[in-house]
Tab-separated table of C-alpha atoms in Angstrom:
chain	number	residue	atom	x	y	z
A	220	MET	CA	0.000	0.000	0.000
A	221	LYS	CA	1.460	3.320	-1.087
A	222	PRO	CA	1.018	6.386	1.115
A	223	ILE	CA	-0.984	9.250	-0.353
A	224	ILE	CA	0.160	12.828	0.075
A	225	THR	CA	-1.847	15.960	-0.641
A	226	VAL	CA	-0.249	18.657	-2.773
A	227	PHE	CA	-1.374	21.924	-4.365
A	228	ALA	CA	-3.293	21.435	-7.618
A	229	ASN	CA	-2.002	24.895	-8.579
A	230	SER	CA	1.107	25.620	-6.593
A	231	PRO	CA	1.580	29.331	-5.941
A	232	ASP	CA	5.349	28.832	-6.261
A	233	GLN	CA	5.116	28.212	-10.026
A	234	GLY	CA	6.837	24.829	-9.839
A	235	ARG	CA	9.845	25.969	-7.828
A	236	GLY	CA	9.344	23.236	-5.221
A	237	LEU	CA	9.018	25.697	-2.339
A	238	ALA	CA	5.742	24.349	-0.905
A	239	ARG	CA	5.997	21.859	1.947
A	240	ASP	CA	4.885	18.886	-0.167
A	241	MET	CA	8.405	19.052	-1.652
A	242	THR	CA	9.782	18.242	1.810
A	243	VAL	CA	7.679	15.090	2.066
A	244	ARG	CA	8.348	14.061	-1.547
A	245	TRP	CA	12.098	14.411	-0.926
A	246	ALA	CA	11.926	12.298	2.233
A	247	LEU	CA	9.970	9.560	0.425
A	248	GLU	CA	12.500	9.586	-2.423
A	249	GLU	CA	15.442	9.357	0.012
A	250	VAL	CA	14.032	6.152	1.509
A	251	GLY	CA	12.804	4.750	-1.824
A	252	GLN	CA	9.112	4.660	-0.908
A	253	PRO	CA	6.739	5.147	-3.874
A	254	TYR	CA	3.698	7.310	-3.148
A	255	GLU	CA	0.525	8.637	-4.658
A	256	VAL	CA	-0.590	12.224	-4.864
A	257	ARG	CA	-3.967	13.801	-4.226
A	258	LEU	CA	-4.280	17.253	-5.773
A	259	VAL	CA	-6.217	19.864	-3.803
A	260	SER	CA	-7.189	23.379	-4.830
A	261	PHE	CA	-7.196	26.304	-2.407
A	262	ALA	CA	-10.986	25.920	-2.192
A	263	ASP	CA	-10.673	22.169	-1.484
A	264	MET	CA	-8.311	22.839	1.420
A	265	LYS	CA	-11.007	24.694	3.340
A	266	GLN	CA	-13.680	22.013	2.811
A	267	ALA	CA	-14.700	19.531	5.488
A	268	GLU	CA	-13.168	16.582	3.635
A	269	HIS	CA	-9.696	18.101	3.726
A	270	LEU	CA	-10.097	19.641	7.190
A	271	ARG	CA	-10.531	16.094	8.501
A	272	ARG	CA	-7.012	15.429	7.238
A	273	HIS	CA	-5.536	18.791	8.189
A	274	PRO	CA	-7.332	20.926	10.790
A	275	PHE	CA	-5.439	24.050	9.679
A	276	GLY	CA	-6.550	23.612	6.046
A	277	GLN	CA	-3.075	23.331	4.552
A	278	ILE	CA	-0.876	20.884	2.644
A	279	PRO	CA	0.832	18.441	2.862
A	280	THR	CA	-0.913	15.556	4.547
A	281	TYR	CA	0.145	11.902	4.615
A	282	GLU	CA	-2.317	9.018	4.582
A	283	LYS	CA	-1.530	5.350	4.890
A	284	GLY	CA	-4.282	2.987	5.964
A	285	GLU	CA	-5.850	4.368	9.131
A	286	LEU	CA	-3.044	6.839	9.770
A	287	VAL	CA	-3.549	10.440	8.690
A	288	LEU	CA	-0.833	12.971	9.494
A	289	PHE	CA	-0.253	16.663	8.928
A	290	GLU	CA	2.832	18.819	9.798
A	291	SER	CA	5.691	18.166	7.409
A	292	GLY	CA	8.165	17.769	10.298
A	293	ALA	CA	6.086	14.979	11.816
A	294	ILE	CA	5.526	13.323	8.439
A	295	VAL	CA	9.271	13.301	7.730
A	296	GLN	CA	9.916	11.882	11.172
A	297	HIS	CA	7.375	9.112	10.580
A	298	ILE	CA	8.974	8.249	7.234
A	299	ALA	CA	12.425	8.263	8.890
A	300	GLU	CA	11.214	5.831	11.556
A	301	GLN	CA	9.586	3.461	9.080
A	302	HIS	CA	12.536	3.224	6.695
A	303	GLY	CA	16.331	3.438	6.735
A	304	GLY	CA	18.278	6.398	5.400
A	305	LEU	CA	17.108	9.484	7.271
A	306	PHE	CA	18.002	8.725	10.900
A	307	PRO	CA	21.403	7.678	12.264
A	308	ALA	CA	21.474	4.378	14.139
A	309	ALA	CA	23.029	5.620	17.395
A	310	SER	CA	20.587	6.930	20.015
A	311	ASP	CA	22.405	10.198	20.780
A	312	ALA	CA	22.912	11.014	17.091
A	313	ARG	CA	19.228	10.300	16.477
A	314	ALA	CA	18.227	12.697	19.295
A	315	ARG	CA	20.448	15.383	17.772
A	316	THR	CA	18.892	14.779	14.342
A	317	ILE	CA	15.456	15.373	15.844
A	318	MET	CA	16.889	18.505	17.502
A	319	TRP	CA	17.825	19.889	14.071
A	320	MET	CA	14.375	18.986	12.748
A	321	PHE	CA	12.745	21.081	15.458
A	322	ALA	CA	15.367	23.816	14.959
A	323	ALA	CA	14.448	24.028	11.267
A	324	GLN	CA	10.726	24.098	11.916
A	325	SER	CA	10.512	26.292	15.005
A	326	SER	CA	13.711	28.401	15.158
A	327	VAL	CA	14.502	29.146	11.513
A	328	GLU	CA	11.345	28.740	9.427
A	329	PRO	CA	9.197	31.160	11.491
A	330	LEU	CA	11.670	33.965	10.708
A	331	VAL	CA	11.319	33.133	7.001
A	332	VAL	CA	7.542	32.982	7.238
A	333	GLN	CA	7.552	36.469	8.770
A	334	CYS	CA	9.268	37.847	5.691
A	335	GLU	CA	6.755	36.040	3.477
A	336	VAL	CA	3.771	37.213	5.523
A	337	ALA	CA	5.036	40.799	5.330
A	338	VAL	CA	4.980	40.551	1.534
A	339	LEU	CA	1.727	38.596	1.230
A	340	LEU	CA	-0.390	40.393	3.818
A	341	GLU	CA	1.252	43.727	4.598
A	342	ARG	CA	2.825	44.820	1.319
A	343	ASP	CA	0.301	47.646	0.937
A	344	LYS	CA	0.639	48.875	4.511
A	345	PRO	CA	2.466	52.161	5.130
A	346	TRP	CA	4.970	50.389	7.387
A	347	HIS	CA	6.024	47.708	4.920
A	348	SER	CA	9.213	49.344	3.641
A	349	ALA	CA	10.367	50.248	7.153
A	350	ARG	CA	9.637	46.824	8.650
A	351	MET	CA	11.085	44.577	5.974
A	352	PRO	CA	14.750	45.394	6.758
A	353	MET	CA	14.098	44.632	10.456
A	354	LEU	CA	12.768	41.185	9.525
A	355	LYS	CA	15.816	40.532	7.350
A	356	VAL	CA	18.127	41.527	10.209
A	357	ARG	CA	16.423	39.020	12.514
A	358	LEU	CA	16.593	36.240	9.934
A	359	ASN	CA	20.209	37.081	9.087
A	360	ALA	CA	21.207	36.827	12.758
A	361	ARG	CA	19.754	33.318	12.930
A	362	LEU	CA	21.499	32.307	9.698
A	363	LYS	CA	24.797	33.542	11.124
A	364	GLU	CA	24.290	31.298	14.160
A	365	LEU	CA	23.396	28.377	11.901
A	366	SER	CA	26.468	29.029	9.760
A	367	ASN	CA	28.656	28.932	12.887
A	368	SER	CA	27.046	25.621	13.863
A	369	LEU	CA	27.605	23.990	10.506
A	370	GLY	CA	31.212	25.212	10.247
A	371	ASP	CA	33.015	23.279	7.547
A	372	ALA	CA	30.985	20.089	7.947
A	373	ASP	CA	29.014	18.671	5.039
A	374	TRP	CA	25.889	18.027	7.122
A	375	LEU	CA	24.606	19.164	10.521
A	376	GLU	CA	25.157	15.866	12.306
A	377	GLY	CA	27.498	13.366	10.646
A	378	GLU	CA	25.772	11.801	7.620
A	379	PHE	CA	22.883	13.407	5.725
A	380	SER	CA	19.742	13.105	7.853
A	381	ALA	CA	16.144	14.233	8.231
A	382	GLY	CA	17.519	17.292	10.051
A	383	ASP	CA	19.417	18.399	6.945
A	384	LEU	CA	16.420	17.700	4.738
A	385	LEU	CA	14.148	20.003	6.751
A	386	MET	CA	16.820	22.675	7.224
A	387	ILE	CA	17.730	22.782	3.534
A	388	GLN	CA	14.074	23.077	2.583
A	389	VAL	CA	13.875	26.156	4.822
A	390	LEU	CA	17.089	27.631	3.402
A	391	ARG	CA	15.684	27.215	-0.126
A	392	ARG	CA	12.860	29.663	0.595
A	393	PRO	CA	13.579	32.958	-1.202
A	394	ALA	CA	13.798	35.135	1.932
A	395	CYS	CA	16.606	32.914	3.230
A	396	ALA	CA	18.235	32.167	-0.083
A	397	GLU	CA	18.909	35.832	-0.819
A	398	LEU	CA	20.851	36.173	2.469
A	399	LEU	CA	23.034	33.110	1.904
A	400	VAL	CA	25.549	35.180	-0.060
A	401	ASN	CA	26.809	36.200	3.406
A	402	TYR	CA	27.395	32.555	4.399
A	403	PRO	CA	29.254	30.511	1.772
A	404	ASN	CA	29.164	27.384	3.923
A	405	LEU	CA	25.344	27.552	4.005
A	406	SER	CA	25.194	28.224	0.241
A	407	ASP	CA	27.326	25.148	-0.357
A	408	TYR	CA	25.197	23.134	2.085
A	409	LEU	CA	22.067	24.128	0.165
A	410	LEU	CA	23.655	23.108	-3.163
A	411	ARG	CA	24.821	19.822	-1.624
A	412	GLY	CA	21.216	19.043	-0.698
A	413	GLU	CA	19.830	20.007	-4.092
A	414	ALA	CA	22.440	17.813	-5.798
A	415	ARG	CA	21.136	14.638	-4.153
A	416	PRO	CA	19.424	12.286	-6.619
A	417	ALA	CA	16.412	11.969	-4.302
A	418	PHE	CA	16.005	15.757	-4.247
A	419	LYS	CA	16.124	15.863	-8.033
A	420	ARG	CA	13.480	13.144	-8.397
A	421	ALA	CA	11.192	14.927	-5.916
A	422	PHE	CA	11.723	18.259	-7.650
A	423	ALA	CA	10.905	16.781	-11.055
A	424	ALA	CA	7.730	15.189	-9.684
A	425	GLN	CA	6.375	18.425	-8.256
A	426	LEU	CA	7.358	20.334	-11.406
A	427	ALA	CA	5.437	17.805	-13.527
A	428	VAL	CA	2.268	18.580	-11.531
A	429	PHE	CA	2.746	22.283	-12.191
A	430	ASN	CA	3.455	21.785	-15.894
A	431	ASN	CA	0.473	19.472	-16.363
A	432	GLN	CA	-2.146	21.723	-14.763
B	81	MET	CA	23.283	10.287	36.444
B	82	LYS	CA	20.765	13.134	36.467
B	83	PRO	CA	20.304	15.282	33.358
B	84	ILE	CA	21.202	18.956	33.714
B	85	ILE	CA	18.985	21.630	32.205
B	86	THR	CA	19.838	25.301	31.738
B	87	VAL	CA	17.327	27.872	32.946
B	88	PHE	CA	17.244	31.659	33.313
B	89	ALA	CA	19.038	32.907	36.441
B	90	ASN	CA	16.637	35.886	36.285
B	91	SER	CA	13.558	34.862	34.353
B	92	PRO	CA	11.953	37.798	32.549
B	93	ASP	CA	8.547	36.231	33.219
B	94	GLN	CA	8.777	36.998	36.959
B	95	GLY	CA	8.241	33.383	38.009
B	96	ARG	CA	5.140	32.744	35.889
B	97	GLY	CA	6.641	29.630	34.304
B	98	LEU	CA	6.321	30.974	30.751
B	99	ALA	CA	9.912	30.353	29.664
B	100	ARG	CA	10.662	27.141	27.811
B	101	ASP	CA	12.552	25.556	30.706
B	102	MET	CA	9.086	25.063	32.251
B	103	THR	CA	8.236	22.753	29.320
B	104	VAL	CA	11.268	20.551	29.998
B	105	ARG	CA	10.758	20.607	33.772
B	106	TRP	CA	7.138	19.509	33.280
B	107	ALA	CA	8.165	16.651	30.984
B	108	LEU	CA	10.792	15.448	33.473
B	109	GLU	CA	8.236	15.587	36.298
B	110	GLU	CA	5.670	13.627	34.238
B	111	VAL	CA	8.115	10.750	33.800
B	112	GLY	CA	9.539	10.980	37.342
B	113	GLN	CA	13.104	11.810	36.298
B	114	PRO	CA	15.016	13.984	38.818
B	115	TYR	CA	17.234	16.639	37.257
B	116	GLU	CA	19.732	19.335	38.065
B	117	VAL	CA	19.611	22.954	37.019
B	118	ARG	CA	22.335	25.235	35.693
B	119	LEU	CA	21.430	28.918	36.023
B	120	VAL	CA	22.514	31.212	33.191
B	121	SER	CA	22.241	34.991	32.955
B	122	PHE	CA	21.437	36.797	29.720
B	123	ALA	CA	25.155	37.605	29.433
B	124	ASP	CA	26.112	33.939	30.005
B	125	MET	CA	23.811	32.814	27.179
B	126	LYS	CA	25.886	34.710	24.613
B	127	GLN	CA	29.257	33.374	25.831
B	128	ALA	CA	31.172	30.618	24.061
B	129	GLU	CA	30.572	28.113	26.870
B	130	HIS	CA	26.785	28.310	26.476
B	131	LEU	CA	26.878	28.672	22.679
B	132	ARG	CA	28.507	25.236	22.577
B	133	ARG	CA	25.321	23.917	24.184
B	134	HIS	CA	22.888	26.111	22.248
B	135	PRO	CA	24.034	27.748	19.011
B	136	PHE	CA	21.154	30.254	19.161
B	137	GLY	CA	22.148	31.415	22.670
B	138	GLN	CA	18.878	30.530	24.355
B	139	ILE	CA	17.507	28.285	27.078
B	140	PRO	CA	16.688	25.483	27.769
B	141	THR	CA	19.360	22.941	27.029
B	142	TYR	CA	19.540	19.336	28.222
B	143	GLU	CA	22.809	17.576	29.054
B	144	LYS	CA	23.277	13.952	30.011
B	145	GLY	CA	26.709	12.392	29.602
B	146	GLU	CA	27.908	13.094	26.084
B	147	LEU	CA	24.485	14.173	24.829
B	148	VAL	CA	23.736	17.891	24.648
B	149	LEU	CA	20.388	18.999	23.211
B	150	PHE	CA	18.615	22.274	22.570
B	151	GLU	CA	15.066	22.884	21.200
B	152	SER	CA	12.438	22.177	23.835
B	153	GLY	CA	10.391	20.068	21.378
B	154	ALA	CA	13.350	17.774	20.744
B	155	ILE	CA	14.224	17.593	24.444
B	156	VAL	CA	10.659	16.599	25.331
B	157	GLN	CA	10.704	13.988	22.593
B	158	HIS	CA	13.965	12.551	23.901
B	159	ILE	CA	12.538	12.375	27.430
B	160	ALA	CA	9.363	10.725	26.064
B	161	GLU	CA	11.443	8.090	24.272
B	162	GLN	CA	13.611	7.302	27.297
B	163	HIS	CA	10.746	6.926	29.800
B	164	GLY	CA	7.110	5.891	29.916
B	165	GLY	CA	4.253	8.337	30.312
B	166	LEU	CA	4.445	10.825	27.450
B	167	PHE	CA	4.052	8.667	24.333
B	168	PRO	CA	1.259	6.197	23.567
B	169	ALA	CA	2.358	2.613	22.892
B	170	ALA	CA	0.678	2.160	19.496
B	171	SER	CA	2.709	3.259	16.460
B	172	ASP	CA	-0.029	5.321	14.774
B	173	ALA	CA	-0.960	7.090	18.015
B	174	ARG	CA	2.707	7.843	18.624
B	175	ALA	CA	3.039	9.368	15.133
B	176	ARG	CA	-0.011	11.540	15.816
B	177	THR	CA	1.468	12.633	19.149
B	178	ILE	CA	4.614	13.766	17.347
B	179	MET	CA	2.338	15.543	14.840
B	180	TRP	CA	0.802	17.585	17.663
B	181	MET	CA	4.269	18.348	19.023
B	182	PHE	CA	5.293	19.852	15.689
B	183	ALA	CA	1.906	21.588	15.413
B	184	ALA	CA	2.492	23.288	18.776
B	185	GLN	CA	6.038	24.341	17.923
B	186	SER	CA	5.684	25.334	14.290
B	187	SER	CA	1.997	26.124	13.621
B	188	VAL	CA	0.801	27.730	16.874
B	189	GLU	CA	3.802	29.081	18.783
B	190	PRO	CA	5.163	31.248	15.927
B	191	LEU	CA	1.876	33.200	15.889
B	192	VAL	CA	2.265	33.781	19.640
B	193	VAL	CA	5.903	34.787	19.254
B	194	GLN	CA	4.840	37.373	16.661
B	195	CYS	CA	2.602	39.065	19.214
B	196	GLU	CA	5.437	38.990	21.747
B	197	VAL	CA	7.994	40.327	19.264
B	198	ALA	CA	5.627	43.172	18.347
B	199	VAL	CA	5.550	44.217	22.011
B	200	LEU	CA	9.227	43.645	22.753
B	201	LEU	CA	10.796	45.053	19.597
B	202	GLU	CA	8.201	47.222	17.844
B	203	ARG	CA	6.207	48.776	20.668
B	204	ASP	CA	7.617	52.234	19.973
B	205	LYS	CA	7.102	52.036	16.210
B	206	PRO	CA	4.369	54.155	14.637
B	207	TRP	CA	2.678	51.025	13.237
B	208	HIS	CA	2.437	49.118	16.507
B	209	SER	CA	-1.177	49.955	17.358
B	210	ALA	CA	-2.372	49.218	13.815
B	211	ARG	CA	-0.467	45.916	13.486
B	212	MET	CA	-1.279	44.353	16.841
B	213	PRO	CA	-4.952	43.653	16.030
B	214	MET	CA	-3.891	41.956	12.768
B	215	LEU	CA	-1.580	39.633	14.705
B	216	LYS	CA	-4.364	38.791	17.131
B	217	VAL	CA	-6.719	37.989	14.244
B	218	ARG	CA	-4.162	35.543	12.792
B	219	LEU	CA	-3.577	33.866	16.156
B	220	ASN	CA	-7.299	33.729	16.875
B	221	ALA	CA	-7.959	31.973	13.559
B	222	ARG	CA	-5.424	29.266	14.452
B	223	LEU	CA	-6.936	28.868	17.941
B	224	LYS	CA	-10.368	28.415	16.372
B	225	GLU	CA	-8.994	25.594	14.220
B	226	LEU	CA	-7.335	24.038	17.249
B	227	SER	CA	-10.566	24.329	19.230
B	228	ASN	CA	-12.419	22.508	16.443
B	229	SER	CA	-9.779	19.765	16.508
B	230	LEU	CA	-9.976	19.240	20.251
B	231	GLY	CA	-13.774	19.250	20.295
B	232	ASP	CA	-15.013	17.834	23.585
B	233	ALA	CA	-12.050	15.529	24.125
B	234	ASP	CA	-9.875	15.856	27.219
B	235	TRP	CA	-6.602	15.609	25.283
B	236	LEU	CA	-5.578	15.917	21.629
B	237	GLU	CA	-4.920	12.217	21.048
B	238	GLY	CA	-6.418	9.814	23.577
B	239	GLU	CA	-4.476	9.961	26.850
B	240	PHE	CA	-2.365	12.930	27.948
B	241	SER	CA	0.829	12.982	25.870
B	242	ALA	CA	3.894	15.028	24.947
B	243	GLY	CA	1.696	16.712	22.305
B	244	ASP	CA	-0.624	18.098	24.979
B	245	LEU	CA	2.312	19.170	27.118
B	246	LEU	CA	3.829	21.285	24.342
B	247	MET	CA	0.467	22.638	23.170
B	248	ILE	CA	-0.634	23.649	26.666
B	249	GLN	CA	2.672	25.409	27.265
B	250	VAL	CA	1.994	27.477	24.128
B	251	LEU	CA	-1.599	28.217	25.165
B	252	ARG	CA	-0.340	29.450	28.544
B	253	ARG	CA	1.572	32.308	26.904
B	254	PRO	CA	-0.267	35.594	27.562
B	255	ALA	CA	-1.019	36.427	23.899
B	256	CYS	CA	-2.867	33.107	23.578
B	257	ALA	CA	-4.356	33.018	27.029
B	258	GLU	CA	-6.225	36.294	26.550
B	259	LEU	CA	-7.979	34.878	23.452
B	260	LEU	CA	-9.086	31.643	25.120
B	261	VAL	CA	-12.246	33.313	26.449
B	262	ASN	CA	-13.572	32.656	22.910
B	263	TYR	CA	-12.876	28.921	23.184
B	264	PRO	CA	-14.139	27.370	26.435
B	265	ASN	CA	-12.894	23.921	25.421
B	266	LEU	CA	-9.344	25.268	25.083
B	267	SER	CA	-9.638	27.141	28.403
B	268	ASP	CA	-10.706	23.911	30.092
B	269	TYR	CA	-7.897	22.031	28.336
B	270	LEU	CA	-5.372	24.543	29.654
B	271	LEU	CA	-6.715	24.214	33.197
B	272	ARG	CA	-6.666	20.410	32.898
B	273	GLY	CA	-2.966	20.592	32.070
B	274	GLU	CA	-2.160	23.008	34.875
B	275	ALA	CA	-4.010	20.772	37.360
B	276	ARG	CA	-1.657	17.842	36.770
B	277	PRO	CA	0.581	17.109	39.775
B	278	ALA	CA	3.663	17.041	37.527
B	279	PHE	CA	2.827	20.515	36.190
B	280	LYS	CA	2.462	21.821	39.748
B	281	ARG	CA	5.823	20.393	40.828
B	282	ALA	CA	7.539	21.890	37.785
B	283	PHE	CA	5.869	25.250	38.346
B	284	ALA	CA	6.931	25.311	42.013
B	285	ALA	CA	10.523	24.466	41.062
B	286	GLN	CA	10.846	27.332	38.574
B	287	LEU	CA	9.117	29.733	40.980
B	288	ALA	CA	11.621	28.800	43.679
B	289	VAL	CA	14.484	29.864	41.381
B	290	PHE	CA	12.796	33.204	40.803
B	291	ASN	CA	12.077	33.758	44.512
B	292	ASN	CA	15.632	32.825	45.560
B	293	GLN	CA	17.442	35.129	43.137
């Protein structure tokens, strides 16, 4: 039985693989698990059928048998626990991988989302041009700390893991990506992630949905 | 060997148990694991010694032998995996518990943090009074969705779990708490969490640090 994931029928990112379904696709490709896709429109996401899968009316979701999950971090963790390839074997290294997963989702991504929200919801407000540089300063400070953590390592914690997958997906978002010029080790880290065959397969799959709409 | 957690030497919350060390203390109390505390000042948190524990210069951290963790979500998950009492036994229920942990940390808390950041960093800006209601509207919408998810259940997923612990800690933050009057089921849920003996022990322990400073 293949898991089913929900993805945008019409992704607002124009096929750039920036929506969170890309994160789940990449994880499934890393572990070699085939999957099916259920396309949902923005209207579908707010209907009762989808809200039963995702109470916040978003994508992605993951369904397999009786199990229905939302939250891309939790979905990636579930995939990592069911298959080899995304979690290290040693207990301490696994705990530190999960630490980087939470760091990506709750200490880095929210600063990116703030930049995106400012553009999406407050672009026409009189304060937009004065606030935006403040948001970039906050995000840049976090990226500097992350750059110091990574140092000259290839990945955050030994081998490539679910922590890198989530962190790289955050770094790919445009608000982050434009600041990476300040941090060559993070730029290289991002490129190292995008060069993985599993990333490329996932990217092609989401692009095909966009091109076929 | 007892784990050591770092906590504020002078908590800015005045002993209200709103800092994230409370989350870790509560988890340790739920599983009956004694722990030691290392007090850090705001100056200490930015020094090299603490940055080796927490690259973002924050609290809490968790140290046990060679393992050093930051991110309260990851610390709670590690505690839940090492002891009974915070994770359900069944695989699907465990995956859904982890889903609620990520939901608390990455879908609810960031909207709370935005309200707090607006007060801490933008209170003197000319846009503050116009922006604050927008932030409350966004947070309120998420709380409505969470209220619909909880319905008339006691806890988010069967028995009390690490997902409830993290979610209740977010709901306790003042920006959330003031909106809960709209959602009696969430207010009751919050009170149910705070009534747990483990919560009370953790709260007393952090209050003692504040009172002894």
